Coordinates of C-alpha atoms in Angstrom, one line a residue:
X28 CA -2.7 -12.0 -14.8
X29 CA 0.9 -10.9 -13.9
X30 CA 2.8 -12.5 -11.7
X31 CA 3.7 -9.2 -10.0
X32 CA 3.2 -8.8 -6.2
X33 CA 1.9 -5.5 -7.3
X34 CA -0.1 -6.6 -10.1
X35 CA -3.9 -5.1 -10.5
X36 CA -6.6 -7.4 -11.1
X37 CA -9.6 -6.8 -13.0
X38 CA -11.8 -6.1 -10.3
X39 CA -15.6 -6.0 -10.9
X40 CA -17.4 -4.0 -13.4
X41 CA -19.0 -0.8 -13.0
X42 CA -22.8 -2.7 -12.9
X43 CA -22.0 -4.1 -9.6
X44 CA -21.9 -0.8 -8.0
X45 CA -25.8 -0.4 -7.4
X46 CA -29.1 0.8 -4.8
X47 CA -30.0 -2.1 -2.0
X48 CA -32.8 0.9 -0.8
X49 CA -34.6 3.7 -2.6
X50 CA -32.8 6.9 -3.4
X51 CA -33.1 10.0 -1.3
X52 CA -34.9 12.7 -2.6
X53 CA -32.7 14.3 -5.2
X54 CA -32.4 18.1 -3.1
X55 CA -30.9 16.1 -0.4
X56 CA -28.7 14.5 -3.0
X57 CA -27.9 18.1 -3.9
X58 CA -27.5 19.3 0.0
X59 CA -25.1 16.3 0.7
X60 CA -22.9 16.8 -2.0
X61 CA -22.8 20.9 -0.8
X62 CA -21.6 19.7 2.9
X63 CA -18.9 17.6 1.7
X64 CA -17.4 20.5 -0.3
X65 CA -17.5 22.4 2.5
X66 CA -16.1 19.6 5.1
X67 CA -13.0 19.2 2.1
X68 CA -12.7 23.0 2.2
X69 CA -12.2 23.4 5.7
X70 CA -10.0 20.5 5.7
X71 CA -7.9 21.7 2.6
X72 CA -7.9 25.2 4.9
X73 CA -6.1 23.5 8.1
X74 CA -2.6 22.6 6.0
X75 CA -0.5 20.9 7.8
X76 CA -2.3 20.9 11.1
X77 CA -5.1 18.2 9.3
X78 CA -2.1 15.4 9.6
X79 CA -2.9 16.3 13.7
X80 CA -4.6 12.4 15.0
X81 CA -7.5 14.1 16.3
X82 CA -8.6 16.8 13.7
X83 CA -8.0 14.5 11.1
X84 CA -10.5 11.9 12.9
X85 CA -12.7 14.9 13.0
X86 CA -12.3 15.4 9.6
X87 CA -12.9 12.1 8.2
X88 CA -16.2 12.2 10.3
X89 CA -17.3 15.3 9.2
X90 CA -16.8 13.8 5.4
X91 CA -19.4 10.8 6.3
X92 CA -21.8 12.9 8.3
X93 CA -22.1 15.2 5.1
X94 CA -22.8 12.0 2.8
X95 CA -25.4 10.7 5.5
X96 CA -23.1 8.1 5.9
X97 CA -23.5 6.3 9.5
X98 CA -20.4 4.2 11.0
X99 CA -20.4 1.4 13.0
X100 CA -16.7 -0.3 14.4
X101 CA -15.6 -1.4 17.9
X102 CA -14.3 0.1 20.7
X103 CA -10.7 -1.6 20.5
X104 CA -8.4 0.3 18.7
X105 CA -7.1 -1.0 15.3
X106 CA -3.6 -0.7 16.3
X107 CA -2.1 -3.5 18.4
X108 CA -0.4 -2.0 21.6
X109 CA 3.3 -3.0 22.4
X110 CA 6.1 -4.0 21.0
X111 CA 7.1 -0.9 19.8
X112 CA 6.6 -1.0 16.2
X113 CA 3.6 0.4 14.2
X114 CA 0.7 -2.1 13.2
X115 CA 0.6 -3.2 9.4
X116 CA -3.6 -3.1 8.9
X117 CA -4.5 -5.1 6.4
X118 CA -8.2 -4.1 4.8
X119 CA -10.2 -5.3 1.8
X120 CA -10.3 -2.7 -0.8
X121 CA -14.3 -1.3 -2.4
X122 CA -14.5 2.1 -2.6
X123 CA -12.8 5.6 -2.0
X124 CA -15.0 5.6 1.2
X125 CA -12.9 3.2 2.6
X126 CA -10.1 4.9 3.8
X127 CA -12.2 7.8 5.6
X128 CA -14.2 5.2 7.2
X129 CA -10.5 3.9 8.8
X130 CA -9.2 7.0 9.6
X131 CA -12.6 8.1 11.3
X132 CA -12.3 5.1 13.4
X133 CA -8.4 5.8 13.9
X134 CA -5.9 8.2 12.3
X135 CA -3.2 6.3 10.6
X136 CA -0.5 6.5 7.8
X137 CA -1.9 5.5 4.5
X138 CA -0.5 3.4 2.0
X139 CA -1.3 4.5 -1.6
X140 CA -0.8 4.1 -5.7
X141 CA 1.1 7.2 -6.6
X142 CA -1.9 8.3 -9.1
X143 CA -3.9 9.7 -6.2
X144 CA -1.1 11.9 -5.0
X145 CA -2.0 13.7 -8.5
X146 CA -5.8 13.9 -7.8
X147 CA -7.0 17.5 -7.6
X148 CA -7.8 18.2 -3.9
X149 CA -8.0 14.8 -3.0
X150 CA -4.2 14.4 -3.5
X151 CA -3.7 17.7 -1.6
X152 CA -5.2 15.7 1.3
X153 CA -3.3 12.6 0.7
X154 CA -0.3 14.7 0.8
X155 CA -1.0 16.5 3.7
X156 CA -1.5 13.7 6.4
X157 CA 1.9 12.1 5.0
X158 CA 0.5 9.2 2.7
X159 CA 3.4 6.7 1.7
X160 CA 2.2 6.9 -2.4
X161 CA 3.9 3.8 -4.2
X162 CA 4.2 2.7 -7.7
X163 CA 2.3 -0.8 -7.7
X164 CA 3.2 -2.0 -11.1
X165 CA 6.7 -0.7 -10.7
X166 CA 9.0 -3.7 -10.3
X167 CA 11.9 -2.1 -9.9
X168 CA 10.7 0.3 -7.0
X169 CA 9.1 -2.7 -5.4
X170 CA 12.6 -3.2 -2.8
X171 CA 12.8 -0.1 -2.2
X172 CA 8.8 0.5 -1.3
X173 CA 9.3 -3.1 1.1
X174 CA 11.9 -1.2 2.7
X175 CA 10.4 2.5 2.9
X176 CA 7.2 0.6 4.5
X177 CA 9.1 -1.6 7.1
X178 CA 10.8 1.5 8.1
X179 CA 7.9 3.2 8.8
X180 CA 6.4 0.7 10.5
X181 CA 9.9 0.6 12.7
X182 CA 9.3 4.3 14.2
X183 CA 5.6 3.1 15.7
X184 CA 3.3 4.4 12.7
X185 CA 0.8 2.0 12.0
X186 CA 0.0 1.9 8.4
X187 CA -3.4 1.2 6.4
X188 CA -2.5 -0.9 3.4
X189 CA -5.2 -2.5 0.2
X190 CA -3.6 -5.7 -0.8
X191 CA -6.1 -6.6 -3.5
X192 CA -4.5 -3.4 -5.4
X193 CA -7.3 -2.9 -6.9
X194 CA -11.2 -2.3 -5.5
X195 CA -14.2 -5.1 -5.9
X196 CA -17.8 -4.6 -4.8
X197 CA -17.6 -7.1 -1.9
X198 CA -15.3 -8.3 0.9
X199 CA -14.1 -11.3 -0.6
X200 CA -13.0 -9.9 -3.9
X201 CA -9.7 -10.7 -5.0
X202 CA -6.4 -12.6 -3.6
X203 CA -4.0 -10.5 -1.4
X204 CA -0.4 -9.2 -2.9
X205 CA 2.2 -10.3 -0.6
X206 CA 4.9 -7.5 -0.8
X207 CA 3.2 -5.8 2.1
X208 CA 3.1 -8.4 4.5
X209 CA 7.3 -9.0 3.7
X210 CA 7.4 -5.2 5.4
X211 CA 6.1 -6.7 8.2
X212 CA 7.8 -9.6 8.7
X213 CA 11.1 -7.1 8.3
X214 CA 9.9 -4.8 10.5
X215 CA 8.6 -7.4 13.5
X216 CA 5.1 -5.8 13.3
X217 CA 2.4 -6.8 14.0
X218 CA -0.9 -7.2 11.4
X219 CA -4.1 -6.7 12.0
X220 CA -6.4 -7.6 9.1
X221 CA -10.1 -5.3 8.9
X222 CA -13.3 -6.3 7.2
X223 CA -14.7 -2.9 5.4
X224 CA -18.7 -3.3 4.5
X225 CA -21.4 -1.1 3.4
X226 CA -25.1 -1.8 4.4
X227 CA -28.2 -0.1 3.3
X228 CA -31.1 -0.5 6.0
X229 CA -29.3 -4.0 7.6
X230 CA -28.4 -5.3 4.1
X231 CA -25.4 -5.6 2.2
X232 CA -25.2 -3.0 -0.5
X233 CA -22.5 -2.1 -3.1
X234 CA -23.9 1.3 -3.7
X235 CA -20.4 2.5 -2.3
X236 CA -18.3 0.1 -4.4
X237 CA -15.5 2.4 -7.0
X238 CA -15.2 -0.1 -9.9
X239 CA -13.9 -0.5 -13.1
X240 CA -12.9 3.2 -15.3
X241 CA -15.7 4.6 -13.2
X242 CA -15.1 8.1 -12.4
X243 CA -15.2 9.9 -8.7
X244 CA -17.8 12.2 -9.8
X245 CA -20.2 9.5 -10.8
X246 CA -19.5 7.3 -7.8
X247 CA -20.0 10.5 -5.8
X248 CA -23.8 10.8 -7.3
X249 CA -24.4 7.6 -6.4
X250 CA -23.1 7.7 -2.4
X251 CA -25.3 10.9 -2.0
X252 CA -28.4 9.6 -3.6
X253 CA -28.2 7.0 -1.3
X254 CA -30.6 6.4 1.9
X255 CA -29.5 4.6 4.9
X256 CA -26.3 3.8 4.0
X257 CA -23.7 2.2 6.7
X258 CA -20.2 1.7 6.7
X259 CA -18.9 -1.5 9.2
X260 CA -15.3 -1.5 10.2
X261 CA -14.2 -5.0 12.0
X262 CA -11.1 -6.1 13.2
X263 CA -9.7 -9.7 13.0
X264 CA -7.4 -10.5 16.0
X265 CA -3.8 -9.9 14.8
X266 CA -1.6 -12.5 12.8
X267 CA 1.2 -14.5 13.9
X268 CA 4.2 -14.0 11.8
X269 CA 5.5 -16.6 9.7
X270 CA 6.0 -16.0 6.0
X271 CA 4.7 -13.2 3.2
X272 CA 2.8 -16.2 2.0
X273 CA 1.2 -17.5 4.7
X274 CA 0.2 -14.1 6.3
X275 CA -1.5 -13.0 2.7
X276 CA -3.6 -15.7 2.9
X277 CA -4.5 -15.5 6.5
X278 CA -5.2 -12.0 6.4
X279 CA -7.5 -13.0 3.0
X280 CA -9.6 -15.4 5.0
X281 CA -10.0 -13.3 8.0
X282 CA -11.0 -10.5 6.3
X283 CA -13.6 -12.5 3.9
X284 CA -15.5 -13.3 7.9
X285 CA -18.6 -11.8 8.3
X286 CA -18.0 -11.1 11.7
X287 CA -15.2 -11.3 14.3
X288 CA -15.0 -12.2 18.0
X289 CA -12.8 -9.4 18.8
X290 CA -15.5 -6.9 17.6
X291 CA -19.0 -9.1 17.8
X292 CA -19.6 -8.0 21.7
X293 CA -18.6 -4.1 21.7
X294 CA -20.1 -2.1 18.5
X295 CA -20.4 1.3 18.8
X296 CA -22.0 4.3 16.1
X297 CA -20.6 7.6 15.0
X298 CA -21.6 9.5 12.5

């Protein structure tokens, strides 16, 4: 494995990515995957005015409703108040899923590798809410994408961040990069790490999970073929700041908890 902060591990194979419930019938397959072209259409059709908090929340919504995708976070908001910087969230990384599940909880700047900029439609999207698209094997852009985040983060926009770099079927997964956290610790922000988890009828399912050279329309098939299927969004009581190091590893452990005290007492459901 490189030593790069940006470096991608192998993640899990494509196997791991399976059913924890019987399929739905394969016309409601067929109906899901219709209502999330539409839901992307009338997204793609808003332009610039999807980047607006609220009709991007409802957009992101309206993508889960059309997989049959129910959400479940809590009522505080993912962004720390005060201070006057943005919040630097912090989130294991297992499927495509993950970042509509965040921004249908709460609309915030997204931190991505510059491939999905070129992604048809998709990266149209990206574009359009102002994603922050970075080169993660680039070593020599790596100073200048430290200082493009903590400057963000300086004029009060939060930012969503994946620093595993790469997606695994599971929470746990792989070790955090620490680049990220050093635009924190420049920027005096605060970090929140967020546990992302799929369930299928109360157990844990990696029928969402994007893994390996899978492609999106495959992964697709399988999220709309699936029954019952829950995405859980909990947040871990912000860090304190001390060094890249430190905070990587914090945020790793908090994120691998099953549950959190900030969120245990006040779950709500969308979607």
């Amino acid at each position: 494995m490189s030593g790069s902060p940006w470096a991608v591990d192998a993640g899990c194979a494509p196997d791991c990515a399976a059913h924890a419930a019987p399929r739905v019938p394969m016309a409601e397959s067929v109906r899901r995957c219709a209502a999330l072209a539409y839901a992307i259409t009338r997204g793609a059709a808003r332009g610039d005015r999807l980047a607006e908090p609220g009709t991007l929340r409802g957009q992101a919504r309206s993508i889960l409703a059309a997989l049959g995708i129910r959400l479940e976070a809590g009522r505080e908001p993912l962004t720390v108040p005060g201070g006057g910087t943005g919040t630097l969230i912090v989130a294991n990384h297992i499927s495509w899923l993950d970042v509509v599940a965040v921004l249908a909880v709460e609309p915030v700047t997204l931190l991505a590798k510059r491939e999905i900029g070129q992604w048809p439609v998709i990266g149209t999207l990206a574009r359009r809410v102002g994603t922050r698209f970075i080169d993660r094997e680039g070593l020599r852009e790596l100073p200048s994408s430290v200082a493009d985040l903590a400057s963000t983060l300086r004029s009060g926009r939060s930012v969503l961040a994946f620093p595993q770099a790469t997606t695994w079927c599971s929470a746990p997964g792989g070790r955090f990069r620490r680049a990220t956290f050093q635009a924190a610790l420049d920027a005096g922000a605060p970090v929140r790490p967020v546990t992302i988890a799929y369930e299928q009828l109360g157990a844990p399912s990696t029928v969402a999970a994007f893994l390996g050279d899978e492609d999106f329309v495959t992964s697709l098939r399988r999220v709309a073929g699936a029954s019952a299927l829950t995405v859980r969004i909990t947040a871990h009581p912000p860090l304190p700041l001390t060094d890249r190091r430190a905070l990587a590893n914090e945020a790793r452990s908090a994120v691998g908890r099953a549950d959190s005290p900030l969120y245990a007492a006040a779950r709500v459901s969308s979607a």
